[in-house]
Short mmCIF file of C-alpha atoms in Angstrom, two decimals:
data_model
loop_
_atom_site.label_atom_id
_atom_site.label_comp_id
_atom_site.label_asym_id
_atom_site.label_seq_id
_atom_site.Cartn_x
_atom_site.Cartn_y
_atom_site.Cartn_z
CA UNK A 1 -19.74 42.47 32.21
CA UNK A 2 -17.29 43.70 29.59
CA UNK A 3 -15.48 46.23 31.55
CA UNK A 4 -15.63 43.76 34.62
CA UNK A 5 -13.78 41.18 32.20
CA UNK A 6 -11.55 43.58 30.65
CA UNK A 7 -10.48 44.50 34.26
CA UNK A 8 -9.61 40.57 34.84
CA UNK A 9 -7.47 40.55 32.10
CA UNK A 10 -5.58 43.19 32.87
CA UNK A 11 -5.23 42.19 36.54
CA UNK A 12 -4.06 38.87 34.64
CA UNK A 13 -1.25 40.74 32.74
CA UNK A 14 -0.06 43.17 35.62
CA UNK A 15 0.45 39.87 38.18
CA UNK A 16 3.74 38.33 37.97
CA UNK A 17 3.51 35.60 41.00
CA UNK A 18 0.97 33.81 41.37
CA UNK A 19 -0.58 30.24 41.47
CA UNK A 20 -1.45 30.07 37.68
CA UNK A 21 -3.25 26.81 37.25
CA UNK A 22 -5.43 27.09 40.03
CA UNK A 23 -6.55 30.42 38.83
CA UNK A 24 -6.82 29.06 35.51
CA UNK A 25 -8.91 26.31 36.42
CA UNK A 26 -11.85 29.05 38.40
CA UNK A 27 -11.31 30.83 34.93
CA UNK A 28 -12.51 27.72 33.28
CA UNK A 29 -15.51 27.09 35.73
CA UNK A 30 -16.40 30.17 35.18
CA UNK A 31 -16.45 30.41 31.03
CA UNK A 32 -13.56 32.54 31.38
CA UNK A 33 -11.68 31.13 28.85
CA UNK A 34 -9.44 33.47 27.12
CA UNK A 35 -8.83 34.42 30.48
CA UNK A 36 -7.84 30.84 31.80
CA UNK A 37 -5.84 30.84 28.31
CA UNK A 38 -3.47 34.11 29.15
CA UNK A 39 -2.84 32.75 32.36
CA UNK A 40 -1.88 29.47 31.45
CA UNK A 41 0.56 31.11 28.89
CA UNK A 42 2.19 34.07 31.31
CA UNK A 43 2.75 30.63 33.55
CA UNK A 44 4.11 28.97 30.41
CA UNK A 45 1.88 25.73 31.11
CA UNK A 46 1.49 24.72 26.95
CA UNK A 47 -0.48 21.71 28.06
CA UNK A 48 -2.89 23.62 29.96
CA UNK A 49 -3.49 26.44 27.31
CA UNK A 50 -4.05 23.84 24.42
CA UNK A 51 -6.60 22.08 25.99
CA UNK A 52 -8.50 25.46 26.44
CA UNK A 53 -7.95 26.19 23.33
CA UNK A 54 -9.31 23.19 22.05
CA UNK A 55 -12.35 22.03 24.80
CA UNK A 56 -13.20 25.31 25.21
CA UNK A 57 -12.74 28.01 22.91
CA UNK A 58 -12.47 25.12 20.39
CA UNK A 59 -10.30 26.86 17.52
CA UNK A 60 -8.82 24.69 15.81
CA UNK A 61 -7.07 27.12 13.62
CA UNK A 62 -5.82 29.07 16.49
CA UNK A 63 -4.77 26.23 18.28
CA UNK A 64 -2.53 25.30 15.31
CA UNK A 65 -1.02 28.78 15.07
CA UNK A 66 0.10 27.91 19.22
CA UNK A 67 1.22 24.44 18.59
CA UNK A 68 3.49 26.20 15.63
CA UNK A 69 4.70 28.51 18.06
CA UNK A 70 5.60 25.71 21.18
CA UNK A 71 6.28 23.18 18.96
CA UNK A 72 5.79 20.36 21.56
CA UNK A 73 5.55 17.35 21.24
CA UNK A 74 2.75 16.67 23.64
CA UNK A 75 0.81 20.30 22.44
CA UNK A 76 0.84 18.44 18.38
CA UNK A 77 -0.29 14.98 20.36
CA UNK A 78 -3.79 17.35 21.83
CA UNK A 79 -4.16 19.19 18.53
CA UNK A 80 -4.08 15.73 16.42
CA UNK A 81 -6.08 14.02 18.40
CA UNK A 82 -8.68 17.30 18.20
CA UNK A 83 -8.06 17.43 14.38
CA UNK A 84 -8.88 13.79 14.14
CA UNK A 85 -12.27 14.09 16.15
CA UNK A 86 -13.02 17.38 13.88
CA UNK A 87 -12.22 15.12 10.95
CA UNK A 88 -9.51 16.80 9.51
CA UNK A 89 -7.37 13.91 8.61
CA UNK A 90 -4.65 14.90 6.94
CA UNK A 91 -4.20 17.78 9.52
CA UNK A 92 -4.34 15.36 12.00
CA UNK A 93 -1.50 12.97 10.67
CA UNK A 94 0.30 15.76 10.04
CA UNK A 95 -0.01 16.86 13.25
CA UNK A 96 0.91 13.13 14.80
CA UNK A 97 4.18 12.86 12.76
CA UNK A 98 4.96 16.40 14.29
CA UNK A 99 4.35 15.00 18.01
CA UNK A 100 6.48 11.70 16.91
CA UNK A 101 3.18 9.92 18.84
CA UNK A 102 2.05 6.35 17.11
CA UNK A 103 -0.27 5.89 19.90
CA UNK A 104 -3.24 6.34 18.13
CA UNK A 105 -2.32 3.99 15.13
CA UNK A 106 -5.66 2.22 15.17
CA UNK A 107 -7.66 5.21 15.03
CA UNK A 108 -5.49 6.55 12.36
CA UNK A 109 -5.39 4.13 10.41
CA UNK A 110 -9.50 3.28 10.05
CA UNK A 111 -10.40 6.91 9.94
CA UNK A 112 -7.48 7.91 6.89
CA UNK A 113 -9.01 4.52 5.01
CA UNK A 114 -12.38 5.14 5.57
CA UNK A 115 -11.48 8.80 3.87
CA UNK A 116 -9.27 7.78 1.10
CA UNK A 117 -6.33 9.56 2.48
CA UNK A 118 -3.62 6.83 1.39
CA UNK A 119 -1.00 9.28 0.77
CA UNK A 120 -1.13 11.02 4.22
CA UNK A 121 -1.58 8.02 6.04
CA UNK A 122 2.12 6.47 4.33
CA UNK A 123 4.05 9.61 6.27
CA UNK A 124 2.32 8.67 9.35
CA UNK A 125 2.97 4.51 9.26
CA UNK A 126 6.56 5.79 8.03
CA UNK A 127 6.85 7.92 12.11
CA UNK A 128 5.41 4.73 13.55
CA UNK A 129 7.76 2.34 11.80
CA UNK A 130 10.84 4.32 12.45
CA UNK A 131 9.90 4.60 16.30
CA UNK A 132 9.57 1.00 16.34
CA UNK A 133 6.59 1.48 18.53
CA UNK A 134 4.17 -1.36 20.13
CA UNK A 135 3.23 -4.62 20.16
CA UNK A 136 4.58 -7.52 17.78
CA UNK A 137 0.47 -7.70 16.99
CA UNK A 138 0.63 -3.49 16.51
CA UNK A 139 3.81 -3.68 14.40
CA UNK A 140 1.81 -6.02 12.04
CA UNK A 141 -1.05 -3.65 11.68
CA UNK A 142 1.13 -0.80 10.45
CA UNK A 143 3.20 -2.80 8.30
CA UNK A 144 0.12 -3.92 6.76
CA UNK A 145 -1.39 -0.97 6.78
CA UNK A 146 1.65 0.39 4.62
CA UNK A 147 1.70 -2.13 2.21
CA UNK A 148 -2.54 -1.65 1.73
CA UNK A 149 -1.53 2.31 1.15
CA UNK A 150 1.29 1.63 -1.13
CA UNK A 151 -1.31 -0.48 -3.23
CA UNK A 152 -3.95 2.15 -2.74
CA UNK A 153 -1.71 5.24 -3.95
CA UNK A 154 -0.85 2.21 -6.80
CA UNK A 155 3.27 3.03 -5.40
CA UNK A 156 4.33 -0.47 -7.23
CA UNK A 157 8.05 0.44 -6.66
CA UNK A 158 7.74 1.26 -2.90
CA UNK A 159 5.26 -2.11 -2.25
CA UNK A 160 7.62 -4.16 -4.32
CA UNK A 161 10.45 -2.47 -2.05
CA UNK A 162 8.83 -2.98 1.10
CA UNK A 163 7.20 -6.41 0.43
CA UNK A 164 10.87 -7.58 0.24
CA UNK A 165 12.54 -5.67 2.87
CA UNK A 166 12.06 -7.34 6.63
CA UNK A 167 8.49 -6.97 7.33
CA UNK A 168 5.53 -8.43 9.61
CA UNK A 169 2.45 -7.38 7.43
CA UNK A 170 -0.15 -9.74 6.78
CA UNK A 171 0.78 -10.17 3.08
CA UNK A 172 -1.94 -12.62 2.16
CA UNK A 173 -4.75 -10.58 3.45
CA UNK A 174 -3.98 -7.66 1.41
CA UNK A 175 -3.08 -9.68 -1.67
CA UNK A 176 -6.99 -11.12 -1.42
CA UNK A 177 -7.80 -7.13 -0.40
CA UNK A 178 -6.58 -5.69 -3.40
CA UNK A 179 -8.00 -9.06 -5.87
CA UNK A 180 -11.52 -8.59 -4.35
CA UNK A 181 -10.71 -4.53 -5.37
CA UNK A 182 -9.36 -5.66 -8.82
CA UNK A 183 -6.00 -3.98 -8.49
CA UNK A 184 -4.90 -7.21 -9.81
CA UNK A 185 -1.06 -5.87 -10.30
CA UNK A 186 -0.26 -4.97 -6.74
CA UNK A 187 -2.59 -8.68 -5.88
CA UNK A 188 0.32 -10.59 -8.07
CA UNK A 189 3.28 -8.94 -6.69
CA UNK A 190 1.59 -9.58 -3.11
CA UNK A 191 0.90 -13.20 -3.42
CA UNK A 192 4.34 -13.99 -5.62
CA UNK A 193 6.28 -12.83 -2.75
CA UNK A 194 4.90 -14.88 -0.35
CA UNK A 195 4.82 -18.05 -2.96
CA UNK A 196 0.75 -17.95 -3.02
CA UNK A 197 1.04 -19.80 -6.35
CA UNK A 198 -2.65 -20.88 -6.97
CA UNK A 199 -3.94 -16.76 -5.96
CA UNK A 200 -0.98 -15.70 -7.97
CA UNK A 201 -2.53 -17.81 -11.17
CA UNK A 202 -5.27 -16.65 -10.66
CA UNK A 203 -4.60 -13.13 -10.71
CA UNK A 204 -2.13 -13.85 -14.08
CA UNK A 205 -5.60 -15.21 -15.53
CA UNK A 206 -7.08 -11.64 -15.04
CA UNK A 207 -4.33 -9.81 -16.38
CA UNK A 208 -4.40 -12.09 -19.54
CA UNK A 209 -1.09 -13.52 -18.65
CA UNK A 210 -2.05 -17.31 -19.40
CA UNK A 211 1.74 -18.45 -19.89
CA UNK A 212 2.88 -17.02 -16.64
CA UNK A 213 -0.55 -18.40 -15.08
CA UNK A 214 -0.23 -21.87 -16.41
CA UNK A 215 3.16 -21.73 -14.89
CA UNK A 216 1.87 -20.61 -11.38
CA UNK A 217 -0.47 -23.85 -11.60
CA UNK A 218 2.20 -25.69 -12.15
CA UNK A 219 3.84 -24.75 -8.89
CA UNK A 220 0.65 -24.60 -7.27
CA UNK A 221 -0.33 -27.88 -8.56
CA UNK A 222 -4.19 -28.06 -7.28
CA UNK A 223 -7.07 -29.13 -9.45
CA UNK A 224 -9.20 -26.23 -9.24
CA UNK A 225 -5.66 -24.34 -9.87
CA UNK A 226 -5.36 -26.01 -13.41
CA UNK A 227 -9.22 -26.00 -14.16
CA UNK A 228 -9.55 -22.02 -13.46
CA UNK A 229 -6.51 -21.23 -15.97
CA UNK A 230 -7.88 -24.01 -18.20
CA UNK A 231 -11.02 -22.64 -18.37
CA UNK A 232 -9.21 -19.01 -19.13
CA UNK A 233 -6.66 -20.46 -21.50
CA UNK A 234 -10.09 -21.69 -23.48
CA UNK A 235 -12.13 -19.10 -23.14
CA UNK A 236 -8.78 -16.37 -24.51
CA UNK A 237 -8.46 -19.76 -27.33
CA UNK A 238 -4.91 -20.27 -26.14
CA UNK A 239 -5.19 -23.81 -27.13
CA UNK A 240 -1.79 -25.26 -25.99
CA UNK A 241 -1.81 -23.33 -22.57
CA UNK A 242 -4.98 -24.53 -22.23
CA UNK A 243 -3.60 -28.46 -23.19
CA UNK A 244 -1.10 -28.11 -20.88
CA UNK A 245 -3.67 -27.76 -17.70
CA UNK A 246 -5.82 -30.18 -19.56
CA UNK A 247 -2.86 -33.04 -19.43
CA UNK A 248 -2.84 -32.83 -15.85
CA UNK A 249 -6.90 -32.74 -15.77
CA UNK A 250 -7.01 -35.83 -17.55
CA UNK A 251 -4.85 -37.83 -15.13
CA UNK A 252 -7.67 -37.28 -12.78
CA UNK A 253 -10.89 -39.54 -13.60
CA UNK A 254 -13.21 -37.60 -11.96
CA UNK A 255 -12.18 -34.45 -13.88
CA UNK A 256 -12.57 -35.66 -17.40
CA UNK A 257 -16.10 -35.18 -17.73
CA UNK A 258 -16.01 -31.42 -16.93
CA UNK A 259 -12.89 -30.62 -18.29
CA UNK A 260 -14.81 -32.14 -21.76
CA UNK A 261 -17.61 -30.03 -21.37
CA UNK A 262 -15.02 -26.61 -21.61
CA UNK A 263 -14.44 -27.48 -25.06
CA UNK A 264 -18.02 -29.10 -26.20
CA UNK A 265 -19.60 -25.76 -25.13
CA UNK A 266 -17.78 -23.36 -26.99
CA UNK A 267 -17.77 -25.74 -29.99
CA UNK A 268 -13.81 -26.45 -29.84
CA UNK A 269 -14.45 -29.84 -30.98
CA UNK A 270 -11.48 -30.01 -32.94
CA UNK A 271 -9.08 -28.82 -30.22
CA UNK A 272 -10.61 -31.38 -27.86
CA UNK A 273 -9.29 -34.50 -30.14
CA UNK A 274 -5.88 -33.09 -30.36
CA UNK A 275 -5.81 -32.83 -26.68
CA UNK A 276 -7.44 -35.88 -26.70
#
C-alpha cells in the first residue's frame, strides 16, 4: 500500500492539467488525504487544502504554518473557526483579526469570557468595531463586550475613554456586572457616565467615599438612596454625612422610626439628639 501511494503522489506531482478538485475530492473519499492536499495546492485551491488540513489530517499547527504562507483572508476565517472549536482562544482571535471576519462575534465573545482571555478578546472587538460590522443589536454586543473587557483587564483609562466616546453598549448592565463582581471603581465610572446616581452612591459607599456618596443621593434623591448611605455614613461614624441623609429621612413620617433605630443600635444616642 505504501509503494502504491507513493506512486499516486508522484503521478500527482508529474501531472500538470488536470481537473484538480474532482480528483481531490476521490482523494478524500478515499483517506487519501495528503494526497487530496498536494493536489489542491499544485491547483492553487487554498480553500480546498485548508479544509483538508483541518477535517482531515486535522493539524492545527500545520495548518497555521499554510495560512502564514497564503495569508487569506478566508484560509485565517477556516483556521479560527478550527482553533476556536480546538479551544485555542487566543489563537483563534488572533487568527479572526488576521481574516478581518467579525462574523463569529457571539461565539467569540462567550468562549474568550468563559476563559478569562480579556486581553485577546479587546484586539478582536477593536477588528469588529473598525469594520463597523452587523446589526444595530450586534454593534451593542461588542461595544459592550469592550467596555466588560476594559473593566476585566481593570484598563480604567481606555473604559473611561470609550465610555465617553460615541458608543451603543449597554452601560448599565455592566456597571451592575462589575458591582455584583466588586470591581467597584470601573462600577462608579460606569454608572456616573450614564447619570445612575442612586448605583453610583452606592458604589461611593463601598469605596468609603461617603461625601461623594451623600452627594450622589442628593441627585438621586430616593429614600432607600439616602437610607443606604445613611446607614454607611453611621456605621464609618461620619456623623454629619450621615445628618445630612438623616434631614431628608426625617421629612418622611414613615421613615423616622427606622432611621431612629440606626443610631439606638449602635448606641449613638448622643448623635441622634443633635440630629434630632
Amino acid at each position: 500500500e505504501e509503494s502504491l501511494r507513493g506512486r499516486v503522489m508522484e503521478y500527482i506531482n508529474r501531472l500538470d492539467k488536470f481537473d484538480g478538485p474532482d480528483i481531490a475530492t476521490l482523494c478524500v473519499s478515499d483517506g487519501l488525504y495528503e494526497e487530496a492536499f498536494v493536489i489542491y495546492k499544485k491547483c492553487d485551491d487554498k480553500k480546498g487544502a485548508i479544509d483538508v488540513l483541518l477535517e482531515h489530517i486535522k493539524d492545527l499547527d500545520r495548518a497555521k504554518d499554510y495560512a502564514n504562507a497564503c495569508n487569506l483572508d478566508e484560509v485565517w476565517s477556516s483556521l479560527a473557526l478550527a482553533q476556536l472549536e480546538g479551544n485555542q482562544i487566543a489563537d483563534a482571535i488572533e487568527s479572526f483579526v488576521k481574516s478581518k471576519d467579525p462574523s463569529e462575534y457571539q461565539r467569540v465573545i462567550q468562549t474568550a469570557q468563559n476563559a478569562d482571555e480579556y486581553h485577546a478578546l479587546i484586539t478582536f472587538l477593536k477588528m469588529a468595531r473598525q469594520k463597523d460590522f452587523g446589526t444595530q443589536e450586534a454593534r451593542g454586543e461588542i461595544d459592550t463586550a469592550m467596555l466588560m473587557a476594559f473593566a476585566r483587564t481593570n484598563q480604567m483609562a481606555e473604559l473611561e475613554e470609550f465610555v465617553s466616546s460615541p458608543n451603543i453598549a449597554n452601560v448599565e448592565e455592566v456597571g451592575e456586572r462589575c458591582a455584583e463582581m466588586g470591581m467597584f471603581e470601573a462600577a462608579r465610572m460606569l454608572f456616573s457616565s450614564i447619570s445612575k446616581h442612586d448605583k453610583l452612591a452606592s458604589c461611593l459607599v463601598r469605596l468609603k467615599k461617603y461625601a461623594d456618596a451623600v452627594e450622589a443621593a442628593r441627585k438621586a434623591n430616593f429614600t432607600r438612596t439616602w437610607k443606604e448611605v445613611l446607614v454607611a455614613c453611621v456605621k464609618a461614624e461620619e456623623f454629619r454625612l450621615a445628618q445630612m441623609c438623616g434631614l431628608n429621612l426625617m421629612i418622611i413620617p414613615d421613615e423616622i422610626e427606622d432611621l431612629m433605630k440606626v443610631y439606638e443600635r449602635r448606641g449613638y444616642f448622643e448623635q441622634l439628639i443633635q440630629m434630632m
